[in-house]
Amino acid sequence: MVELVVLASGSRGNCTLVRAGRTAVLIDAGLSAKQIVERLAAVGQDPRGLAAILLTHEHIDHTRGVAVLARRFTVPVIANAATWQAAEVQLRDIPAGEFFVTGTRFTVGALEVTPFSIPHDAAEPVGFVIESEGMRVGYATDLGHVTRLVAARLAGCHALVFEANHDLEMLMSGPYPWATKQRVASRTGHLSNEHAAEFLPQVVGEETGHLVLAHLSETNNDPVLARATVETALAETGRTHVSLTTARQDRPAAAVRL
Ligand SMILES: [Zn+2]
Ligand SMILES: [Zn+2]
């Protein structure tokens, strides 16, 4: 069985657990190490049993707990060279890191991991496709727009974690300073509900059983609205078989099991 639990998602911290057989990895560790350990305990995962922390990019909401977890529980951190360099301050004192090359598949225990480029205002941000036991999980948040590469990588996944960051109208009429609004809505910022809804019917296929909407803004989005926007778009294209959930900032989302 392949299991996926979004332990936290949103602008205050992102962390997702993926496990298959005896292998467990985290995608990002953007909460404090203490909070991550608590959330791992809630889903029965010993942090000492983590095979790796895979990093999507260096932003603090993805890296806050990485150094402490890596040191305290001797967990290898795996990232591309540009992210390592950009995250140097957060990752200080970690014994020599492990690298992947974006676009090149690598293996962590029972998991085959393919990192792919996403458009976001970080050094070399990536999404991941993780395969095990014939099941494929796609993960992409923090992307300003959807590229052909993103669409190609996410097609055919059995479970998807995908960004629905903001409702465009809530963002524009909300409290963020103008420059921040521009940054979030830009082509290297974050995806809106509307963009997610436009894109997802292209990649949600017969085999896609689960879709988790992630990185929802607590200020500029509403989980009910995000879900309804995407659900309507999927229903319009006949894709009503997908189990759709929204990831939470304050607690782990329901586990997805494949
Ligand atoms: Zn980011
Ligand atoms: Zn982020």
GROMACS .gro file of C-alpha atoms and ligand atoms in nm:
model
  260
    1MET     CA    1   0.000   0.000   0.000
    2VAL     CA    2   0.114   0.353  -0.077
    3GLU     CA    3   0.001   0.609   0.175
    4LEU     CA    4   0.003   0.987   0.149
    5VAL     CA    5  -0.077   1.226   0.433
    6VAL     CA    6  -0.054   1.603   0.394
    7LEU     CA    7   0.053   1.681   0.750
    8ALA     CA    8   0.024   2.058   0.695
    9SER     CA    9  -0.026   2.287   0.400
   10GLY     CA   10  -0.051   2.662   0.358
   11SER     CA   11   0.167   2.970   0.381
   12ARG     CA   12   0.257   2.898   0.746
   13GLY     CA   13   0.411   2.560   0.672
   14ASN     CA   14   0.405   2.262   0.437
   15CYS     CA   15   0.489   1.900   0.508
   16THR     CA   16   0.365   1.578   0.347
   17LEU     CA   17   0.436   1.218   0.443
   18VAL     CA   18   0.457   0.950   0.173
   19ARG     CA   19   0.513   0.590   0.269
   20ALA     CA   20   0.517   0.254   0.096
   21GLY     CA   21   0.635  -0.072   0.245
   22ARG     CA   22   0.915   0.011   0.488
   23THR     CA   23   1.002   0.342   0.324
   24ALA     CA   24   0.871   0.674   0.454
   25VAL     CA   25   0.974   1.017   0.328
   26LEU     CA   26   0.867   1.372   0.389
   27ILE     CA   27   0.812   1.618   0.108
   28ASP     CA   28   0.928   1.944   0.273
   29ALA     CA   29   0.936   2.013   0.647
   30GLY     CA   30   0.804   2.365   0.681
   31LEU     CA   31   0.658   2.351   1.031
   32SER     CA   32   0.875   2.353   1.342
   33ALA     CA   33   1.040   2.016   1.405
   34LYS     CA   34   0.833   1.985   1.725
   35GLN     CA   35   0.506   2.023   1.538
   36ILE     CA   36   0.614   1.781   1.267
   37VAL     CA   37   0.709   1.519   1.527
   38GLU     CA   38   0.365   1.562   1.687
   39ARG     CA   39   0.184   1.526   1.357
   40LEU     CA   40   0.394   1.224   1.261
   41ALA     CA   41   0.305   1.064   1.595
   42ALA     CA   42  -0.064   1.123   1.518
   43VAL     CA   43  -0.029   0.911   1.204
   44GLY     CA   44   0.196   0.649   1.364
   45GLN     CA   45   0.526   0.746   1.203
   46ASP     CA   46   0.847   0.744   1.405
   47PRO     CA   47   1.070   1.029   1.277
   48ARG     CA   48   1.371   0.799   1.317
   49GLY     CA   49   1.216   0.581   1.048
   50LEU     CA   50   1.217   0.855   0.785
   51ALA     CA   51   1.435   0.762   0.487
   52ALA     CA   52   1.463   1.120   0.360
   53ILE     CA   53   1.329   1.472   0.351
   54LEU     CA   54   1.277   1.577  -0.012
   55LEU     CA   55   1.281   1.952  -0.069
   56THR     CA   56   1.071   2.129  -0.331
   57HIS     CA   57   1.238   2.469  -0.276
   58GLU     CA   58   1.403   2.687  -0.013
   59HIS     CA   59   1.112   2.907   0.104
   60ILE     CA   60   1.079   2.903   0.481
   61ASP     CA   61   0.725   2.758   0.475
   62HIS     CA   62   0.890   2.446   0.325
   63THR     CA   63   1.217   2.435   0.519
   64ARG     CA   64   1.153   2.565   0.872
   65GLY     CA   65   1.195   2.231   1.051
   66VAL     CA   66   1.439   2.062   0.814
   67ALA     CA   67   1.769   2.125   0.993
   68VAL     CA   68   1.645   2.021   1.338
   69LEU     CA   69   1.472   1.706   1.209
   70ALA     CA   70   1.773   1.608   1.000
   71ARG     CA   71   2.016   1.648   1.289
   72ARG     CA   72   1.803   1.510   1.570
   73PHE     CA   73   1.681   1.200   1.387
   74THR     CA   74   1.965   1.159   1.134
   75VAL     CA   75   1.739   1.198   0.832
   76PRO     CA   76   1.908   1.262   0.498
   77VAL     CA   77   1.793   1.576   0.316
   78ILE     CA   78   1.768   1.549  -0.062
   79ALA     CA   79   1.741   1.857  -0.284
   80ASN     CA   80   1.884   1.993  -0.606
   81ALA     CA   81   2.209   2.189  -0.584
   82ALA     CA   82   2.046   2.530  -0.636
   83THR     CA   83   1.800   2.473  -0.351
   84TRP     CA   84   2.080   2.354  -0.124
   85GLN     CA   85   2.271   2.669  -0.196
   86ALA     CA   86   1.970   2.899  -0.155
   87ALA     CA   87   1.870   2.727   0.170
   88GLU     CA   88   2.219   2.736   0.316
   89VAL     CA   89   2.117   2.949   0.613
   90GLN     CA   90   1.824   2.726   0.711
   91LEU     CA   91   2.021   2.407   0.651
   92ARG     CA   92   2.334   2.504   0.843
   93ASP     CA   93   2.507   2.230   1.035
   94ILE     CA   94   2.346   1.948   0.842
   95PRO     CA   95   2.606   1.691   0.749
   96ALA     CA   96   2.681   1.693   0.373
   97GLY     CA   97   2.358   1.687   0.179
   98GLU     CA   98   2.241   1.462  -0.095
   99PHE     CA   99   2.162   1.600  -0.437
  100PHE     CA  100   1.922   1.519  -0.711
  101VAL     CA  101   1.924   1.655  -1.062
  102THR     CA  102   1.591   1.808  -1.161
  103GLY     CA  103   1.434   1.587  -1.427
  104THR     CA  104   1.634   1.279  -1.331
  105ARG     CA  105   1.466   0.997  -1.145
  106PHE     CA  106   1.620   0.860  -0.825
  107THR     CA  107   1.535   0.590  -0.575
  108VAL     CA  108   1.470   0.615  -0.201
  109GLY     CA  109   1.402   0.265  -0.066
  110ALA     CA  110   1.076   0.146  -0.219
  111LEU     CA  111   1.004   0.482  -0.383
  112GLU     CA  112   1.101   0.601  -0.731
  113VAL     CA  113   1.110   0.980  -0.729
  114THR     CA  114   1.105   1.207  -1.034
  115PRO     CA  115   1.156   1.579  -0.962
  116PHE     CA  116   1.033   1.819  -1.231
  117SER     CA  117   1.064   2.197  -1.274
  118ILE     CA  118   0.780   2.425  -1.171
  119PRO     CA  119   0.753   2.803  -1.229
  120HIS     CA  120   0.791   2.978  -0.891
  121ASP     CA  121   1.006   3.260  -0.752
  122ALA     CA  122   1.269   3.036  -0.592
  123ALA     CA  123   1.615   2.916  -0.703
  124GLU     CA  124   1.515   2.590  -0.874
  125PRO     CA  125   1.172   2.483  -0.748
  126VAL     CA  126   1.035   2.137  -0.825
  127GLY     CA  127   0.730   1.916  -0.800
  128PHE     CA  128   0.757   1.540  -0.758
  129VAL     CA  129   0.613   1.226  -0.903
  130ILE     CA  130   0.660   0.937  -0.660
  131GLU     CA  131   0.600   0.583  -0.776
  132SER     CA  132   0.578   0.259  -0.583
  133GLU     CA  133   0.390  -0.069  -0.617
  134GLY     CA  134   0.254   0.039  -0.955
  135MET     CA  135   0.095   0.347  -0.798
  136ARG     CA  136   0.187   0.702  -0.887
  137VAL     CA  137   0.152   1.011  -0.669
  138GLY     CA  138   0.192   1.360  -0.817
  139TYR     CA  139   0.281   1.661  -0.603
  140ALA     CA  140   0.288   2.023  -0.722
  141THR     CA  141   0.231   2.334  -0.512
  142ASP     CA  142   0.392   2.678  -0.530
  143LEU     CA  143   0.355   2.728  -0.902
  144GLY     CA  144   0.258   3.051  -1.072
  145HIS     CA  145   0.120   2.883  -1.381
  146VAL     CA  146   0.094   2.539  -1.534
  147THR     CA  147   0.356   2.449  -1.791
  148ARG     CA  148   0.337   2.170  -2.046
  149LEU     CA  149   0.597   1.984  -1.841
  150VAL     CA  150   0.381   2.002  -1.527
  151ALA     CA  151   0.081   1.872  -1.723
  152ALA     CA  152   0.285   1.587  -1.870
  153ARG     CA  153   0.426   1.481  -1.534
  154LEU     CA  154   0.094   1.489  -1.349
  155ALA     CA  155  -0.107   1.302  -1.613
  156GLY     CA  156  -0.186   0.945  -1.515
  157CYS     CA  157  -0.128   0.981  -1.142
  158HIS     CA  158  -0.344   0.779  -0.903
  159ALA     CA  159  -0.334   1.055  -0.643
  160LEU     CA  160  -0.257   1.424  -0.686
  161VAL     CA  161  -0.165   1.697  -0.440
  162PHE     CA  162  -0.215   2.020  -0.626
  163GLU     CA  163  -0.217   2.388  -0.539
  164ALA     CA  164  -0.534   2.598  -0.507
  165ASN     CA  165  -0.378   2.893  -0.327
  166HIS     CA  166  -0.625   3.177  -0.357
  167ASP     CA  167  -0.951   3.301  -0.494
  168LEU     CA  168  -0.845   3.580  -0.728
  169GLU     CA  169  -1.117   3.816  -0.611
  170MET     CA  170  -1.043   3.753  -0.242
  171LEU     CA  171  -0.673   3.812  -0.309
  172MET     CA  172  -0.730   4.136  -0.495
  173SER     CA  173  -0.981   4.281  -0.249
  174GLY     CA  174  -0.797   4.140   0.056
  175PRO     CA  175  -0.550   4.295   0.302
  176TYR     CA  176  -0.218   4.209   0.132
  177PRO     CA  177  -0.004   4.504   0.015
  178TRP     CA  178  -0.026   4.564  -0.359
  179ALA     CA  179   0.325   4.433  -0.428
  180THR     CA  180   0.247   4.107  -0.247
  181LYS     CA  181  -0.079   4.067  -0.439
  182GLN     CA  182   0.115   4.112  -0.762
  183ARG     CA  183   0.376   3.858  -0.655
  184VAL     CA  184   0.121   3.595  -0.551
  185ALA     CA  185  -0.083   3.632  -0.871
  186SER     CA  186   0.221   3.643  -1.102
  187ARG     CA  187   0.337   3.365  -1.331
  188THR     CA  188   0.600   3.269  -1.073
  189GLY     CA  189   0.373   3.306  -0.770
  190HIS     CA  190   0.087   3.079  -0.669
  191LEU     CA  191  -0.204   2.916  -0.849
  192SER     CA  192  -0.558   3.041  -0.799
  193ASN     CA  193  -0.863   2.820  -0.754
  194GLU     CA  194  -0.972   2.926  -1.101
  195HIS     CA  195  -0.642   2.821  -1.260
  196ALA     CA  196  -0.645   2.489  -1.075
  197ALA     CA  197  -1.003   2.430  -1.189
  198GLU     CA  198  -0.911   2.509  -1.548
  199PHE     CA  199  -0.611   2.277  -1.545
  200LEU     CA  200  -0.712   1.976  -1.337
  201PRO     CA  201  -0.965   1.826  -1.583
  202GLN     CA  202  -0.671   1.787  -1.825
  203VAL     CA  203  -0.480   1.554  -1.595
  204VAL     CA  204  -0.746   1.386  -1.382
  205GLY     CA  205  -0.811   1.057  -1.561
  206GLU     CA  206  -0.991   0.729  -1.496
  207GLU     CA  207  -0.702   0.616  -1.277
  208THR     CA  208  -0.701   0.928  -1.059
  209GLY     CA  209  -0.884   0.831  -0.741
  210HIS     CA  210  -0.772   1.111  -0.509
  211LEU     CA  211  -0.713   1.480  -0.540
  212VAL     CA  212  -0.592   1.690  -0.246
  213LEU     CA  213  -0.608   2.067  -0.293
  214ALA     CA  214  -0.315   2.222  -0.110
  215HIS     CA  215  -0.134   2.541  -0.008
  216LEU     CA  216  -0.467   2.718   0.045
  217SER     CA  217  -0.422   3.071   0.174
  218GLU     CA  218  -0.592   3.130   0.506
  219THR     CA  219  -0.635   3.498   0.413
  220ASN     CA  220  -0.727   3.480   0.047
  221ASN     CA  221  -0.914   3.154   0.015
  222ASP     CA  222  -1.190   2.948   0.167
  223PRO     CA  223  -1.171   2.566   0.156
  224VAL     CA  224  -1.540   2.539   0.064
  225LEU     CA  225  -1.495   2.778  -0.227
  226ALA     CA  226  -1.173   2.613  -0.348
  227ARG     CA  227  -1.333   2.273  -0.341
  228ALA     CA  228  -1.654   2.388  -0.512
  229THR     CA  229  -1.462   2.565  -0.789
  230VAL     CA  230  -1.258   2.256  -0.873
  231GLU     CA  231  -1.547   2.014  -0.819
  232THR     CA  232  -1.764   2.205  -1.066
  233ALA     CA  233  -1.492   2.200  -1.330
  234LEU     CA  234  -1.436   1.827  -1.284
  235ALA     CA  235  -1.811   1.753  -1.293
  236GLU     CA  236  -1.849   1.954  -1.615
  237THR     CA  237  -1.603   1.718  -1.779
  238GLY     CA  238  -1.761   1.404  -1.632
  239ARG     CA  239  -1.492   1.340  -1.372
  240THR     CA  240  -1.710   1.273  -1.073
  241HIS     CA  241  -1.526   0.963  -0.952
  242VAL     CA  242  -1.243   1.151  -0.779
  243SER     CA  243  -1.231   1.181  -0.402
  244LEU     CA  244  -1.159   1.550  -0.344
  245THR     CA  245  -1.026   1.693  -0.017
  246THR     CA  246  -0.857   2.013   0.096
  247ALA     CA  247  -0.535   2.004   0.298
  248ARG     CA  248  -0.525   2.193   0.626
  249GLN     CA  249  -0.279   2.425   0.791
  250ASP     CA  250  -0.376   2.339   1.147
  251ARG     CA  251  -0.394   1.959   1.133
  252PRO     CA  252  -0.314   1.660   0.913
  253ALA     CA  253  -0.552   1.593   0.624
  254ALA     CA  254  -0.720   1.254   0.587
  255ALA     CA  255  -0.476   0.986   0.472
  256VAL     CA  256  -0.494   0.884   0.107
  257ARG     CA  257  -0.430   0.511   0.058
  258LEU     CA  258  -0.357   0.352  -0.277
  259ZN      ZN  259   0.730   2.903  -0.224
  260ZN      ZN  260   0.496   2.769  -0.009
   0.00000   0.00000   0.00000
